[in-house]
Amino acid sequence: MTFTDDIQPIPVGAITDWADEADVVIAGYGVAGAAAAVEATRAGADVLVLERTGSWGGAASMAGGFIYLGGGTDLQKACGFEDSVDNMAAFLNAAMGPGADAARIADYCEGSVAHFDWLVGCGVPFKAEFFGEPGWEPMGDQGLMYSGGENSYPFNTIATPAPRGHVPQMQNKKQGESSAGFMLMKGLVDTATAAGARSLYDVRVQALIVESDGRVVGIRTRRYGITMDIRARRGVVLATGSFAYNEAMVARYAPRIAGRPAASIEQHDGQAIRMAQALGADLAHMDATEVALFIDPQQLVRGILVNERGQRYVAEDTYPGRAGQLTLYHQNNIAYLIIDGDAQEEAMASLTPQLMMRPPTWVADTVADLEAEIGLPPNSLQATVDAYNEGAARGEDPLLHKKSQWLKPIKSPVGAIDLRESTGGFTLGGLHTTLDAEVLHVSGEPIPGLFAAGRCTAGLAAWGYASGVSLGDGSFYGRRAGRAASQA
Ligand SMILES: Cc1cc2nc3c(=O)[nH]c(=O)nc-3n(C[C@H](O)[C@H](O)[C@H](O)COP(=O)(O)OP(=O)(O)OC[C@H]3O[C@@H](n4cnc5c(N)ncnc54)[C@H](O)[C@@H]3O)c2cc1C
């Protein structure tokens, strides 16, 4: 048979030879696939994981490792923070919307403490130390950090701030290549393997195999140019990641992120979504994206972020991903960070890895000169800085409520960092699933035998985002998928 990207479901009657079989067949050995493998094997199922690359890991093993958990985990308590299920839900309902799925958030928050315990039980290590510096992730092996703007405006007026970015302990991190996500994956894969899960690498899943009544009973795959049909006696779990690297899908569903995939891997090509769509699967939140702003948060927090009209639009001490979303979606991807010489020096001397530390693009003695150099409308930046400085002198930010610890009048010399086109991210939408990770048909009924989790599904985030939501809902609903598939 020649290679084809054909995603059309294959009638089981057309299969003459099964290359392999298992009770539960899982596509993708990243975080959702690994969590599914652990739970399915523990439920007594014979499990086979099919992975397209030469090893387990996926984007998850490169990830900073934030897992968004709360409601009073042992780690939160050990670091001296109080939290509750309701408080966590109040934050997520505000921060993941508009359009956040309140039932999913309630479900996730309710199970969050137990999920943390489950991860610890899988050998994922966490150090009981809080990291309180601005940053994209903890610099060392600290285990807990604010990762969604919980302690900044507006969320600090909606829910009691509690840090929920739980980070596995890891030494010698290399940001963006090998970070704490590896320790999460290692714990999950070791546990799944010890429980008896099998894995096959260099296997690319291609299409679903179905009974005449629509039940999914297997997957067609390709390995080294050869077609292999794999039978699933109980269920198939799709866990192949997002569609951030599928240009056509991004152009159609999430065009704002076109040309700027980040925090993703090229294997995230939307294959699982398309395979399930071909069976009539429903989708949700396909336009939602995580967005990073490429600047060191140590600089961001000490400056003011302005748009093409010289106006501020976000409290600079919030989650930098929120600043990224607001820049890309609401400000035409145009931003300038205004920062004075002292603040720049302080940021440079800070303890973060300085991966995204940037020098000023323009420097001037006066704000008027800087405004002219950037090409902002006359008096726009000057009015913004005057108002900011007037409040900062009193320790207040009446416009955007940046916390007083970061408020200092902007002095001379003053610089601006050009942050136009300085965003990137990954897609958050995908297959519409039940809380038991069943893939829903457009009719509203689950597709029998088909389950999914991770970034090929729509999870907690509808529009907003917090670091840790992907490894969080991927592992949480990956477990559900594994359990449900093993009982199907
Ligand atoms: C540098 C970086 C930092 C990040 N930091 C964080 C963070 O701190 N917290 C957080 O929550 N998220 C973070 N993310 C995002 C997070 O890693 C992903 O969103 C998450 O791993 C998605 O889980 P998943 O199981 O859906 O996909 P993955 O973990 O990527 O697993 C999917 C697997 O499926 C495989 N696959 C793809 N197509 C096929 C196919 N056709 N056949 C077989 N296998 C296939 C892939 O090779 C991959 O191994 C980060 C990502 C990166 C790259």
XYZ file of C-alpha atoms and ligand atoms in Angstrom:
541
model
C 0.000 0.000 0.000
C 1.312 3.489 -0.825
C 1.536 6.150 1.837
C -1.437 8.443 2.081
C -2.459 11.053 4.570
C -5.943 9.617 4.317
C -7.795 10.103 7.574
C -10.991 8.391 6.435
C -12.245 5.799 8.944
C -11.553 2.243 7.775
C -14.305 -0.407 8.043
C -13.094 -3.285 10.198
C -14.195 -5.695 7.459
C -11.382 -4.337 5.276
C -8.702 -5.472 7.747
C -7.182 -8.808 6.861
C -4.292 -8.865 9.306
C -3.822 -7.246 12.735
C -0.164 -6.337 13.343
C -0.742 -6.089 17.090
C -3.544 -5.764 19.597
C -4.297 -4.675 23.153
C -7.294 -3.860 25.339
C -6.444 -0.173 25.250
C -4.425 1.387 22.439
C -3.066 4.870 23.126
C -1.833 7.228 20.379
C 0.973 9.506 21.614
C 3.375 9.043 24.534
C 3.385 12.550 25.978
C 1.734 13.595 29.200
C -1.856 12.628 28.376
C -0.811 9.307 26.839
C 1.412 8.422 29.783
C -1.251 9.260 32.374
C -3.756 7.181 30.384
C -1.289 4.281 30.237
C -0.798 4.308 34.021
C -4.516 4.292 34.813
C -5.486 1.773 32.145
C -2.832 -0.729 33.228
C -3.764 -0.224 36.877
C -7.371 -0.962 35.926
C -6.180 -4.326 34.652
C -6.093 -3.583 30.930
C -3.447 -4.768 28.512
C -2.096 -1.461 27.166
C -0.134 -0.542 24.035
C 1.154 3.011 23.455
C 1.999 4.080 19.884
C 4.450 6.968 19.552
C 5.499 8.671 16.346
C 9.015 9.688 17.477
C 11.816 7.439 18.714
C 11.021 7.925 22.401
C 8.401 8.902 24.948
C 8.214 12.525 26.102
C 6.504 14.791 23.585
C 6.275 18.500 24.336
C 5.752 17.541 27.972
C 9.333 16.446 28.534
C 10.648 19.790 27.214
C 8.157 21.758 29.263
C 8.902 24.039 32.173
C 6.895 21.501 34.099
C 4.200 23.656 35.685
C 1.237 21.515 36.629
C -1.718 23.685 37.618
C -3.019 22.244 40.886
C -4.538 23.614 44.062
C -7.361 23.518 46.527
C -4.917 22.827 49.361
C -2.296 20.384 48.092
C 0.385 19.160 50.496
C 2.909 21.250 48.571
C 0.858 24.429 48.946
C 0.509 23.727 52.670
C 4.204 22.942 53.111
C 5.038 26.275 51.464
C 2.644 28.092 53.794
C -0.241 28.850 51.419
C -3.950 28.310 52.021
C -6.266 27.432 49.194
C -9.663 25.810 48.715
C -11.550 24.106 45.910
C -13.968 27.029 45.619
C -11.191 29.603 45.631
C -9.330 27.774 42.885
C -12.529 27.452 40.832
C -13.297 31.165 41.252
C -9.874 32.009 39.820
C -10.075 29.554 36.925
C -13.597 30.572 35.936
C -12.374 34.160 35.597
C -8.916 33.488 34.169
C -9.795 30.736 31.643
C -12.751 32.608 30.117
C -14.699 33.991 28.463
C -16.352 30.726 27.593
C -14.690 28.688 30.349
C -16.415 25.371 31.022
C -17.585 25.765 34.627
C -18.460 22.069 35.000
C -15.002 20.991 33.862
C -13.349 23.538 36.125
C -15.433 22.365 39.118
C -14.534 18.753 38.339
C -10.843 19.549 37.971
C -10.641 21.629 41.151
C -12.511 18.977 43.148
C -9.990 16.329 42.076
C -6.892 18.512 42.208
C -5.526 17.563 45.654
C -5.970 13.858 44.903
C -4.313 14.354 41.512
C -1.260 15.888 43.169
C -1.086 12.892 45.535
C -1.422 10.565 42.550
C 1.520 12.254 40.784
C 3.631 11.930 43.916
C 2.592 8.271 44.054
C 3.904 7.902 40.486
C 7.315 9.063 41.691
C 7.133 12.670 40.489
C 9.331 14.638 42.917
C 8.390 18.078 44.301
C 10.541 20.240 46.544
C 8.611 22.210 49.174
C 10.068 25.596 48.322
C 8.268 28.633 46.945
C 9.809 30.705 44.126
C 8.586 34.291 44.492
C 10.560 36.080 41.777
C 9.065 37.224 38.456
C 9.978 34.649 35.817
C 8.664 32.252 33.223
C 9.566 29.320 35.484
C 11.552 28.772 38.705
C 15.238 29.235 38.172
C 16.304 26.404 40.449
C 14.525 23.297 41.666
C 11.807 25.124 43.649
C 8.415 23.417 43.561
C 5.774 26.151 43.692
C 5.200 29.465 41.910
C 2.418 31.835 40.875
C 1.750 30.895 37.267
C -1.460 32.629 36.225
C -1.514 36.134 37.668
C -3.426 34.967 40.761
C -1.737 37.635 42.904
C -2.215 40.515 40.500
C -5.068 42.601 39.157
C -7.836 41.765 38.332
C -7.656 38.211 39.690
C -6.513 39.279 43.166
C -9.901 40.999 43.517
C -11.831 37.911 42.384
C -10.195 35.113 44.409
C -7.739 34.940 47.298
C -4.290 34.655 45.700
C -2.659 31.228 45.989
C 0.240 29.899 43.905
C -0.759 26.788 41.957
C 2.120 26.227 39.562
C 3.445 22.884 40.899
C 6.875 22.150 39.386
C 8.658 18.783 39.595
C 12.092 18.967 41.138
C 14.896 18.980 38.587
C 18.532 20.029 38.692
C 20.441 21.626 35.804
C 17.449 22.698 33.772
C 17.854 23.910 30.213
C 14.868 26.158 29.577
C 12.937 25.181 26.454
C 14.963 22.006 25.851
C 14.969 19.897 28.943
C 13.206 21.194 31.964
C 11.077 20.011 34.864
C 8.490 18.452 32.541
C 11.011 15.677 31.992
C 10.745 14.654 35.642
C 6.961 14.495 35.320
C 7.233 12.307 32.239
C 9.880 10.060 33.748
C 7.702 9.323 36.770
C 4.645 8.572 34.647
C 6.437 6.435 32.039
C 8.374 4.443 34.656
C 5.107 3.777 36.480
C 3.262 2.755 33.325
C 6.108 0.477 32.248
C 6.355 -1.148 35.674
C 2.595 -1.740 35.576
C 2.982 -3.555 32.257
C 2.214 -0.986 29.552
C 3.941 -1.770 26.243
C 5.117 0.870 23.789
C 6.005 0.960 20.101
C 8.066 3.850 18.690
C 8.365 5.345 15.196
C 4.696 4.523 14.705
C 2.548 7.263 13.220
C -1.185 6.874 13.734
C -3.171 7.710 10.660
C -6.847 6.701 10.773
C -9.427 5.005 12.979
C -10.800 1.534 12.323
C -14.538 1.180 12.968
C -17.303 -1.395 13.257
C -20.409 -0.947 11.132
C -22.232 0.535 14.169
C -19.555 3.257 14.457
C -17.614 1.756 17.397
C -13.874 2.413 17.207
C -11.999 -0.896 17.344
C -8.498 -0.026 16.175
C -6.025 2.338 14.559
C -4.277 2.255 11.214
C -0.632 3.298 11.545
C 2.517 3.593 9.455
C 5.948 2.427 10.535
C 9.045 2.578 8.317
C 6.778 2.887 5.279
C 4.681 -0.142 6.190
C 1.017 -0.043 7.156
C 0.196 -1.643 10.495
C -3.351 -2.098 11.739
C -3.588 -2.307 15.529
C -6.681 -3.724 17.172
C -8.115 -2.173 20.352
C -10.301 -4.675 22.188
C -11.791 -2.088 24.555
C -10.897 1.416 23.463
C -8.621 3.854 21.675
C -7.171 6.912 23.448
C -6.055 9.836 21.269
C -3.255 11.871 22.888
C -1.157 13.279 20.038
C -1.112 16.945 21.063
C -2.273 20.217 19.545
C -2.534 21.508 15.953
C -0.023 24.360 16.460
C 2.161 22.995 13.639
C -0.619 22.357 11.144
C -0.479 25.530 9.060
C -3.785 24.939 7.301
C -5.662 24.274 10.543
C -4.081 27.274 12.260
C -4.990 29.468 9.280
C -8.569 28.253 9.461
C -9.177 28.184 13.219
C -6.591 30.300 15.027
C -5.121 32.704 12.454
C -3.742 35.162 15.015
C -1.095 32.604 15.947
C -0.203 31.836 12.308
C 3.532 31.692 11.728
C 4.402 31.854 15.399
C 4.169 28.403 17.021
C 6.000 28.309 20.358
C 6.086 26.004 23.388
C 5.107 23.233 21.018
C 6.694 20.545 18.837
C 6.286 19.878 15.152
C 4.593 16.546 15.864
C 1.612 18.633 17.012
C 0.044 18.549 13.571
C -3.601 18.017 14.504
C -3.693 14.428 13.268
C -5.888 13.078 16.091
C -8.340 15.928 15.690
C -8.698 15.275 11.970
C -8.974 11.496 12.412
C -11.815 11.951 14.881
C -13.445 14.696 12.814
C -13.617 12.222 9.972
C -15.857 10.139 12.251
C -18.086 13.122 13.051
C -16.381 14.312 16.244
C -17.317 17.696 17.666
C -14.763 20.442 18.396
C -14.513 23.253 20.944
C -12.567 26.498 21.440
C -10.535 26.053 18.268
C -9.622 29.756 18.290
C -8.105 29.673 21.787
C -4.338 29.939 22.095
C -1.685 30.246 24.753
C 0.518 33.267 23.968
C 3.951 34.042 25.350
C 5.423 37.541 25.189
C 9.148 37.194 24.487
C 10.576 39.316 27.264
C 12.036 38.497 30.645
C 9.378 39.050 33.330
C 12.067 40.710 35.457
C 12.099 43.509 32.873
C 8.363 43.480 32.230
C 7.486 44.016 35.872
C 9.864 46.980 36.207
C 8.655 48.819 33.100
C 5.392 49.924 31.562
C 3.966 48.151 28.544
C 2.367 50.485 26.012
C 0.568 50.020 22.703
C 0.812 51.895 19.408
C -1.063 54.800 21.004
C 1.434 55.036 23.856
C -1.172 53.749 26.319
C -0.851 51.067 28.974
C -3.267 48.140 28.796
C -2.213 45.483 31.327
C -0.737 45.432 34.826
C 2.876 44.524 34.089
C 3.174 42.340 37.206
C 0.577 39.869 35.934
C 1.243 36.453 34.379
C 3.371 37.302 31.314
C 1.242 34.961 29.201
C -1.742 37.190 29.923
C 0.265 40.192 28.739
C 1.036 38.128 25.622
C -2.614 37.315 24.934
C -3.716 40.915 25.441
C -0.907 42.159 23.170
C -1.619 39.730 20.343
C -5.406 39.802 20.506
C -6.192 43.373 21.533
C -3.187 45.474 20.495
C -2.445 44.194 16.969
C 0.688 42.489 18.324
C 2.291 45.892 18.864
C 3.897 46.671 22.207
C 6.808 48.659 23.598
C 8.259 48.174 27.051
C 9.292 51.523 28.494
C 11.998 51.055 31.097
C 14.456 53.489 32.666
C 18.172 52.914 33.165
C 17.931 51.988 36.852
C 15.117 49.485 36.277
C 16.984 47.889 33.379
C 20.089 47.481 35.530
C 18.084 46.011 38.394
C 16.465 43.509 36.010
C 19.838 42.543 34.554
C 21.194 41.934 38.044
C 18.232 39.734 39.051
C 18.461 36.021 39.560
C 16.440 34.698 36.635
C 18.061 32.772 33.781
C 17.905 35.933 31.600
C 17.011 33.923 28.514
C 14.642 36.579 27.255
C 16.467 39.599 28.697
C 16.600 42.282 26.007
C 18.551 45.526 25.610
C 16.547 48.693 24.881
C 15.934 49.350 21.187
C 15.859 53.126 21.728
C 17.304 55.240 24.559
C 16.672 58.955 25.163
C 17.125 61.593 27.825
C 13.477 62.593 27.832
C 10.190 60.791 27.321
C 9.342 63.339 24.607
C 12.438 62.351 22.640
C 11.761 58.655 23.168
C 8.164 59.087 21.998
C 9.392 60.765 18.820
C 12.078 58.116 18.196
C 9.575 55.269 18.476
C 7.150 57.191 16.290
C 4.294 57.313 18.781
C 1.653 60.067 18.481
C 2.838 63.359 20.040
C 2.108 63.610 23.764
C 0.735 60.057 23.950
C 3.627 58.427 25.823
C 4.341 61.623 27.710
C 0.790 61.685 29.104
C 1.035 57.991 30.010
C 4.370 58.405 31.834
C 3.181 61.580 33.623
C 0.100 59.793 34.933
C 2.072 56.673 35.858
C 4.770 58.653 37.657
C 2.221 60.725 39.539
C 0.573 57.543 40.915
C 3.879 55.724 41.449
C 5.144 58.571 43.639
C 2.157 57.839 45.902
C 2.637 54.053 45.603
C -0.536 53.662 43.564
C -1.520 52.603 40.053
C -5.128 53.779 39.765
C -5.380 52.726 36.104
C -4.218 49.094 36.149
C -3.400 48.348 39.801
C 0.161 47.093 39.486
C 1.289 46.167 42.990
C 3.028 48.957 44.910
C 6.268 46.942 45.290
C 6.887 47.423 41.540
C 5.869 51.069 41.309
C 8.722 53.537 40.816
C 8.536 56.782 38.813
C 10.230 56.434 35.420
C 13.332 58.621 35.262
C 16.017 59.613 32.772
C 17.651 58.048 30.813
C 14.657 56.160 29.514
C 14.590 53.346 26.995
C 12.047 51.356 25.012
C 12.235 47.714 24.024
C 10.550 46.994 20.720
C 8.071 44.174 21.329
C 6.276 44.301 18.003
C 5.704 40.774 16.662
C 7.226 39.362 19.862
C 4.628 36.756 20.703
C 4.217 33.043 20.029
C 2.204 30.185 21.377
C 0.208 27.035 20.893
C -3.382 26.118 20.236
C -5.732 25.159 23.059
C -8.830 23.999 21.200
C -9.598 20.507 20.022
C -11.931 17.570 20.390
C -15.007 18.114 22.525
C -15.011 15.487 25.259
C -17.044 14.517 28.306
C -15.542 14.674 31.791
C -14.818 10.951 31.314
C -12.743 11.827 28.230
C -15.225 10.284 25.774
C -15.023 11.987 22.387
C -18.379 13.518 21.518
C -19.992 13.201 18.109
C -21.573 16.376 16.693
C -24.907 14.801 17.642
C -23.901 15.143 21.315
C -23.492 11.391 21.852
C -20.113 9.841 22.743
C -18.412 7.977 19.903
C -18.210 4.404 21.250
C -14.680 3.190 21.926
C -13.042 6.605 21.370
C -11.407 8.655 24.137
C -9.031 11.631 24.082
C -7.031 13.899 26.371
C -4.305 16.521 26.290
C -3.973 19.294 23.745
C -5.829 17.417 21.004
C -8.866 18.196 23.176
C -10.392 21.406 24.484
C -9.533 21.435 28.168
C -9.750 23.961 30.963
C -8.728 26.997 28.951
C -11.316 28.591 26.690
C -9.655 31.939 26.053
C -7.323 32.772 28.934
C -4.490 30.610 30.180
C -2.240 29.920 33.161
C 1.058 28.036 32.990
C 0.430 24.494 34.104
C -3.031 24.111 32.645
C -1.820 21.866 29.800
C 0.226 19.426 31.861
C -2.544 19.704 34.448
C -5.602 18.886 32.374
C -3.537 16.600 30.105
C -2.539 14.358 33.012
C -5.885 14.674 34.833
C -8.089 13.801 31.855
C -5.453 11.422 30.481
C -6.096 9.346 33.598
C -9.845 9.556 32.994
C -9.342 8.459 29.396
C -7.249 5.460 30.431
C -9.752 4.397 33.063
C -12.801 4.872 30.845
C -11.175 3.074 27.901
C -10.201 0.127 30.074
C -13.846 -0.249 31.103
C -15.357 0.318 27.674
C 9.348 24.547 26.004
C 7.947 24.210 26.471
C 7.541 24.611 27.744
C 6.254 24.296 28.199
N 5.928 24.557 29.498
C 4.739 24.128 29.981
C 4.450 24.195 31.373
O 5.285 24.600 32.195
N 3.224 23.770 31.801
C 2.269 23.307 30.931
O 1.169 22.964 31.369
N 2.539 23.188 29.615
C 3.746 23.557 29.128
N 4.042 23.378 27.807
C 2.996 22.819 26.932
C 2.826 21.324 27.191
O 4.082 20.678 27.187
C 1.932 20.665 26.148
O 0.809 21.466 25.885
C 1.504 19.290 26.644
O 2.646 18.451 26.688
C 0.411 18.691 25.797
O 0.212 17.365 26.221
P -0.149 16.251 25.146
O -0.099 14.943 25.848
O -1.379 16.650 24.448
O 1.030 16.383 24.074
P 2.547 15.891 24.184
O 2.993 15.901 25.592
O 3.352 16.646 23.194
O 2.442 14.375 23.688
C 1.953 14.097 22.380
C 2.759 12.933 21.803
O 2.080 12.426 20.646
C 3.049 12.134 19.660
N 2.387 12.149 18.346
C 2.004 13.211 17.604
N 1.420 12.802 16.466
C 1.439 11.450 16.477
C 0.983 10.456 15.571
N 0.385 10.773 14.408
N 1.161 9.166 15.905
C 1.759 8.803 17.076
N 2.216 9.722 17.976
C 2.047 11.023 17.679
C 4.090 13.219 19.837
O 5.312 12.858 19.244
C 4.149 13.344 21.360
O 5.112 12.453 21.907
C 5.337 23.647 27.333
C 5.754 23.233 26.067
C 7.054 23.485 25.641
C 7.504 22.962 24.299
